[in-house]
Amino acid sequence: MANPLLRVSDLNVFYGDAQALWDIGFYVDEGAVYSIIGSNGAGKSTVLRALSGLVRPASGRVEFLGSRVEGKGADVMVDLGISLVPEGRGLFTSLTVLENLELGAFTKRARPKRAKTLEWVNELFPIIEARKDQQAGKMSGGEQQMVAIGRALMSRPKLLMLDEPSLGLAPLIVKTVFEIIRTLNEQKVTILLVEQNIHQALKIADRALVLKTGRTTMTGKGDELLADPEIQKAYMGTLRKGT
């Protein structure tokens, strides 16, 4: 595709004197699912933090909808249409489910559509509507993950970024989370997914990137990487658990 929704080139990120990412580059087509996989500490979450404005890249180029956006703040990124569901969900646990969702629709672009978007989120997650007056912190981990995804959707993102959505969840709930991701993609939501569950992440991905200690080791179509002997050897335990 000549003009992808997101294009990342030569991205370098430091935490103090320690370099976390080396010359990362990839592109995400509109309507696609793109997965970034790798072991713990590979730099996957740092990519999302840099793209969401939480970390400022040292160098590199990030283009979203054809415009350069690297170095812009998190509030600007959300307003442009990039929304992140962080690892650990980041909910306001003392607020109700509905209050958490409403906080997701704070941008000028999202506010006028808040009621309609809430209807859509409730259709996706019936449990959310049923528990709208419950404190978010009193929900199960899987339910909290659904609220976190729902809150991100309230901003009407053009690109939804998910950081380890299956982390710490029971296998049955993990399956539900990936079914939700597939449903969102069927509804034309473009998704950038960071995930340690290699099997599920590659199975759902149109394309994927493999990170190791902050460097790209492989890129390709999700199904091709899933069948690659090197991937199977490196992540055999994860792949077996994910089946």
CSV table of C-alpha atoms in Angstrom, one decimal:
chain,number,residue,atom,x,y,z
A,1,MET,CA,0.0,0.0,0.0
A,2,ALA,CA,1.5,3.3,-1.1
A,3,ASN,CA,0.1,5.4,1.8
A,4,PRO,CA,-0.3,3.3,5.0
A,5,LEU,CA,-2.1,4.7,8.0
A,6,LEU,CA,1.1,4.5,10.1
A,7,ARG,CA,4.7,4.5,8.9
A,8,VAL,CA,7.6,4.2,11.3
A,9,SER,CA,11.2,4.7,10.1
A,10,ASP,CA,14.5,4.4,11.9
A,11,LEU,CA,13.0,4.8,15.4
A,12,ASN,CA,15.5,5.1,18.2
A,13,VAL,CA,14.5,5.4,21.9
A,14,PHE,CA,16.6,5.9,25.0
A,15,TYR,CA,15.8,5.7,28.7
A,16,GLY,CA,18.5,7.9,30.1
A,17,ASP,CA,21.8,6.6,28.7
A,18,ALA,CA,20.3,3.1,27.9
A,19,GLN,CA,19.1,2.6,24.4
A,20,ALA,CA,15.8,0.7,24.2
A,21,LEU,CA,15.1,0.7,20.5
A,22,TRP,CA,17.5,0.5,17.5
A,23,ASP,CA,16.3,1.8,14.1
A,24,ILE,CA,12.8,0.2,14.2
A,25,GLY,CA,10.8,0.5,11.1
A,26,PHE,CA,7.4,-0.9,9.9
A,27,TYR,CA,4.1,0.2,8.5
A,28,VAL,CA,0.4,-0.5,9.3
A,29,ASP,CA,-2.2,-0.4,6.5
A,30,GLU,CA,-5.6,1.0,7.3
A,31,GLY,CA,-8.0,-1.8,8.4
A,32,ALA,CA,-5.1,-4.2,9.3
A,33,VAL,CA,-4.0,-6.0,12.4
A,34,TYR,CA,-0.2,-5.6,12.9
A,35,SER,CA,1.4,-7.5,15.8
A,36,ILE,CA,4.7,-6.8,17.5
A,37,ILE,CA,6.0,-9.9,19.2
A,38,GLY,CA,9.0,-10.9,21.3
A,39,SER,CA,10.0,-12.0,24.8
A,40,ASN,CA,9.7,-9.9,27.9
A,41,GLY,CA,12.0,-6.9,27.8
A,42,ALA,CA,12.3,-7.0,24.0
A,43,GLY,CA,11.2,-3.4,23.7
A,44,LYS,CA,7.6,-4.0,22.5
A,45,SER,CA,5.9,-1.7,24.9
A,46,THR,CA,8.5,1.0,24.3
A,47,VAL,CA,7.4,1.1,20.6
A,48,LEU,CA,3.8,1.8,21.7
A,49,ARG,CA,4.9,4.4,24.3
A,50,ALA,CA,6.9,6.2,21.6
A,51,LEU,CA,4.0,6.1,19.2
A,52,SER,CA,1.4,7.3,21.8
A,53,GLY,CA,3.5,10.3,22.9
A,54,LEU,CA,4.5,8.9,26.3
A,55,VAL,CA,8.1,8.6,25.4
A,56,ARG,CA,10.0,11.0,23.1
A,57,PRO,CA,12.1,9.3,20.4
A,58,ALA,CA,15.7,10.3,20.2
A,59,SER,CA,15.5,10.1,16.4
A,60,GLY,CA,13.5,8.6,13.6
A,61,ARG,CA,10.3,9.4,11.7
A,62,VAL,CA,6.7,8.6,12.5
A,63,GLU,CA,4.0,9.4,9.9
A,64,PHE,CA,0.3,9.1,10.7
A,65,LEU,CA,-2.2,9.8,8.0
A,66,GLY,CA,0.6,11.2,5.9
A,67,SER,CA,1.8,13.7,8.5
A,68,ARG,CA,4.9,13.6,10.7
A,69,VAL,CA,3.9,13.2,14.4
A,70,GLU,CA,7.1,12.0,16.2
A,71,GLY,CA,7.7,13.9,19.4
A,72,LYS,CA,4.1,15.2,19.9
A,73,GLY,CA,2.5,14.8,23.3
A,74,ALA,CA,0.1,12.1,24.3
A,75,ASP,CA,-2.9,14.5,24.3
A,76,VAL,CA,-2.1,15.5,20.7
A,77,MET,CA,-1.8,11.8,19.6
A,78,VAL,CA,-5.2,10.9,21.0
A,79,ASP,CA,-6.7,13.9,19.3
A,80,LEU,CA,-5.1,12.8,16.0
A,81,GLY,CA,-6.7,9.3,16.4
A,82,ILE,CA,-4.1,7.1,18.1
A,83,SER,CA,-5.4,5.5,21.3
A,84,LEU,CA,-3.4,3.2,23.6
A,85,VAL,CA,-4.7,0.5,26.0
A,86,PRO,CA,-1.7,0.3,28.3
A,87,GLU,CA,-0.3,-2.8,29.9
A,88,GLY,CA,-2.0,-3.2,33.3
A,89,ARG,CA,-5.1,-1.4,31.8
A,90,GLY,CA,-4.6,1.9,33.7
A,91,LEU,CA,-8.2,2.3,34.8
A,92,PHE,CA,-9.3,4.7,37.5
A,93,THR,CA,-10.3,2.0,39.9
A,94,SER,CA,-12.3,4.2,42.3
A,95,LEU,CA,-14.5,5.5,39.5
A,96,THR,CA,-17.4,3.6,38.1
A,97,VAL,CA,-17.2,1.8,34.8
A,98,LEU,CA,-19.3,4.5,33.1
A,99,GLU,CA,-17.1,7.3,34.5
A,100,ASN,CA,-14.0,5.5,33.1
A,101,LEU,CA,-15.7,5.2,29.7
A,102,GLU,CA,-16.7,8.9,29.6
A,103,LEU,CA,-13.1,10.0,30.3
A,104,GLY,CA,-12.2,8.3,27.1
A,105,ALA,CA,-14.3,10.7,25.1
A,106,PHE,CA,-12.6,13.9,26.2
A,107,THR,CA,-11.3,15.0,22.8
A,108,LYS,CA,-13.1,17.6,20.6
A,109,ARG,CA,-13.5,15.0,17.9
A,110,ALA,CA,-15.0,12.4,20.2
A,111,ARG,CA,-17.2,14.5,22.5
A,112,PRO,CA,-20.1,15.1,20.0
A,113,LYS,CA,-20.3,11.4,19.2
A,114,ARG,CA,-20.1,10.3,22.9
A,115,ALA,CA,-23.6,8.9,23.2
A,116,LYS,CA,-23.5,7.0,19.9
A,117,THR,CA,-20.0,5.6,20.7
A,118,LEU,CA,-21.2,4.5,24.1
A,119,GLU,CA,-24.0,2.5,22.4
A,120,TRP,CA,-21.4,0.8,20.2
A,121,VAL,CA,-19.2,0.0,23.2
A,122,ASN,CA,-22.1,-1.4,25.1
A,123,GLU,CA,-23.0,-3.7,22.1
A,124,LEU,CA,-19.4,-4.9,22.0
A,125,PHE,CA,-19.3,-5.5,25.7
A,126,PRO,CA,-22.7,-6.3,27.2
A,127,ILE,CA,-21.0,-6.8,30.6
A,128,ILE,CA,-20.0,-3.1,30.6
A,129,GLU,CA,-23.6,-1.9,30.3
A,130,ALA,CA,-24.7,-4.3,33.1
A,131,ARG,CA,-21.9,-3.1,35.4
A,132,LYS,CA,-21.9,0.6,34.4
A,133,ASP,CA,-22.4,1.8,38.0
A,134,GLN,CA,-19.9,-0.6,39.6
A,135,GLN,CA,-16.5,0.6,40.7
A,136,ALA,CA,-14.0,-0.5,38.0
A,137,GLY,CA,-11.5,-1.8,40.6
A,138,LYS,CA,-14.0,-4.3,41.9
A,139,MET,CA,-14.3,-6.1,38.5
A,140,SER,CA,-12.4,-9.2,37.5
A,141,GLY,CA,-9.2,-8.8,35.4
A,142,GLY,CA,-11.0,-9.8,32.2
A,143,GLU,CA,-13.8,-7.4,32.8
A,144,GLN,CA,-11.4,-4.6,33.5
A,145,GLN,CA,-9.6,-5.3,30.2
A,146,MET,CA,-12.9,-4.9,28.4
A,147,VAL,CA,-13.5,-1.6,30.1
A,148,ALA,CA,-10.0,-0.5,29.2
A,149,ILE,CA,-10.6,-1.3,25.5
A,150,GLY,CA,-14.0,0.3,25.7
A,151,ARG,CA,-12.5,3.5,27.1
A,152,ALA,CA,-10.0,3.6,24.3
A,153,LEU,CA,-12.7,3.2,21.7
A,154,MET,CA,-14.6,6.1,23.2
A,155,SER,CA,-12.0,8.4,21.7
A,156,ARG,CA,-13.0,7.1,18.2
A,157,PRO,CA,-9.5,6.0,17.3
A,158,LYS,CA,-8.2,5.5,13.8
A,159,LEU,CA,-5.5,3.3,15.3
A,160,LEU,CA,-6.1,1.3,18.4
A,161,MET,CA,-2.9,0.1,20.1
A,162,LEU,CA,-3.1,-2.8,22.6
A,163,ASP,CA,-0.3,-3.5,25.0
A,164,GLU,CA,-0.3,-7.1,26.3
A,165,PRO,CA,-4.1,-7.4,26.5
A,166,SER,CA,-4.0,-11.0,27.5
A,167,LEU,CA,-1.4,-10.6,30.3
A,168,GLY,CA,-2.5,-12.3,33.6
A,169,LEU,CA,-5.8,-13.5,32.3
A,170,ALA,CA,-7.2,-17.0,32.4
A,171,PRO,CA,-7.0,-19.0,29.1
A,172,LEU,CA,-10.8,-18.8,28.5
A,173,ILE,CA,-10.7,-15.0,29.0
A,174,VAL,CA,-7.7,-14.7,26.7
A,175,LYS,CA,-9.7,-16.4,24.0
A,176,THR,CA,-12.5,-13.9,24.5
A,177,VAL,CA,-10.1,-11.0,24.3
A,178,PHE,CA,-8.8,-12.2,21.0
A,179,GLU,CA,-12.3,-12.7,19.7
A,180,ILE,CA,-13.0,-9.1,20.6
A,181,ILE,CA,-9.9,-8.0,18.7
A,182,ARG,CA,-11.1,-9.9,15.7
A,183,THR,CA,-14.6,-8.4,15.9
A,184,LEU,CA,-13.1,-4.9,16.1
A,185,ASN,CA,-11.0,-5.5,13.1
A,186,GLU,CA,-14.1,-6.8,11.2
A,187,GLN,CA,-15.7,-3.5,12.1
A,188,LYS,CA,-12.8,-1.7,10.3
A,189,VAL,CA,-10.8,-0.7,13.4
A,190,THR,CA,-7.0,-0.7,12.6
A,191,ILE,CA,-5.1,-2.4,15.4
A,192,LEU,CA,-1.4,-2.4,16.5
A,193,LEU,CA,-1.0,-5.3,18.9
A,194,VAL,CA,1.9,-6.0,21.3
A,195,GLU,CA,1.6,-9.4,22.8
A,196,GLN,CA,3.6,-12.2,24.5
A,197,ASN,CA,1.0,-14.8,23.4
A,198,ILE,CA,2.9,-15.4,20.2
A,199,HIS,CA,0.5,-18.0,18.7
A,200,GLN,CA,-2.6,-15.8,19.1
A,201,ALA,CA,-0.8,-12.6,18.1
A,202,LEU,CA,0.5,-14.2,14.8
A,203,LYS,CA,-2.8,-16.0,14.1
A,204,ILE,CA,-4.7,-12.8,14.1
A,205,ALA,CA,-2.1,-10.6,12.4
A,206,ASP,CA,-2.0,-9.5,8.8
A,207,ARG,CA,1.7,-8.6,9.3
A,208,ALA,CA,4.0,-8.8,12.2
A,209,LEU,CA,7.4,-7.7,13.5
A,210,VAL,CA,9.7,-9.8,15.8
A,211,LEU,CA,11.7,-7.8,18.4
A,212,LYS,CA,14.7,-9.0,20.3
A,213,THR,CA,16.5,-6.7,22.8
A,214,GLY,CA,15.2,-3.6,20.9
A,215,ARG,CA,16.1,-4.7,17.4
A,216,THR,CA,14.0,-6.1,14.6
A,217,THR,CA,14.9,-9.7,13.8
A,218,MET,CA,12.1,-10.6,11.4
A,219,THR,CA,9.1,-9.2,9.7
A,220,GLY,CA,6.4,-10.7,7.5
A,221,LYS,CA,2.9,-11.9,7.2
A,222,GLY,CA,1.4,-13.3,10.4
A,223,ASP,CA,0.7,-16.8,9.0
A,224,GLU,CA,4.2,-17.1,7.4
A,225,LEU,CA,5.9,-16.2,10.7
A,226,LEU,CA,3.7,-18.6,12.6
A,227,ALA,CA,4.9,-21.4,10.3
A,228,ASP,CA,8.6,-20.3,10.4
A,229,PRO,CA,10.9,-22.9,11.9
A,230,GLU,CA,13.0,-20.2,13.6
A,231,ILE,CA,9.9,-18.7,15.3
A,232,GLN,CA,8.7,-22.1,16.3
A,233,LYS,CA,12.1,-23.0,17.8
A,234,ALA,CA,12.5,-19.7,19.6
A,235,TYR,CA,9.0,-19.5,21.0
A,236,MET,CA,8.0,-23.2,21.2
A,237,GLY,CA,6.7,-23.1,24.7
A,238,THR,CA,4.6,-20.0,24.0
A,239,LEU,CA,3.3,-21.4,20.8
A,240,ARG,CA,2.2,-24.7,22.4
A,241,LYS,CA,0.5,-22.8,25.3
A,242,GLY,CA,-1.3,-20.6,22.7
A,243,THR,CA,-2.8,-23.5,20.8
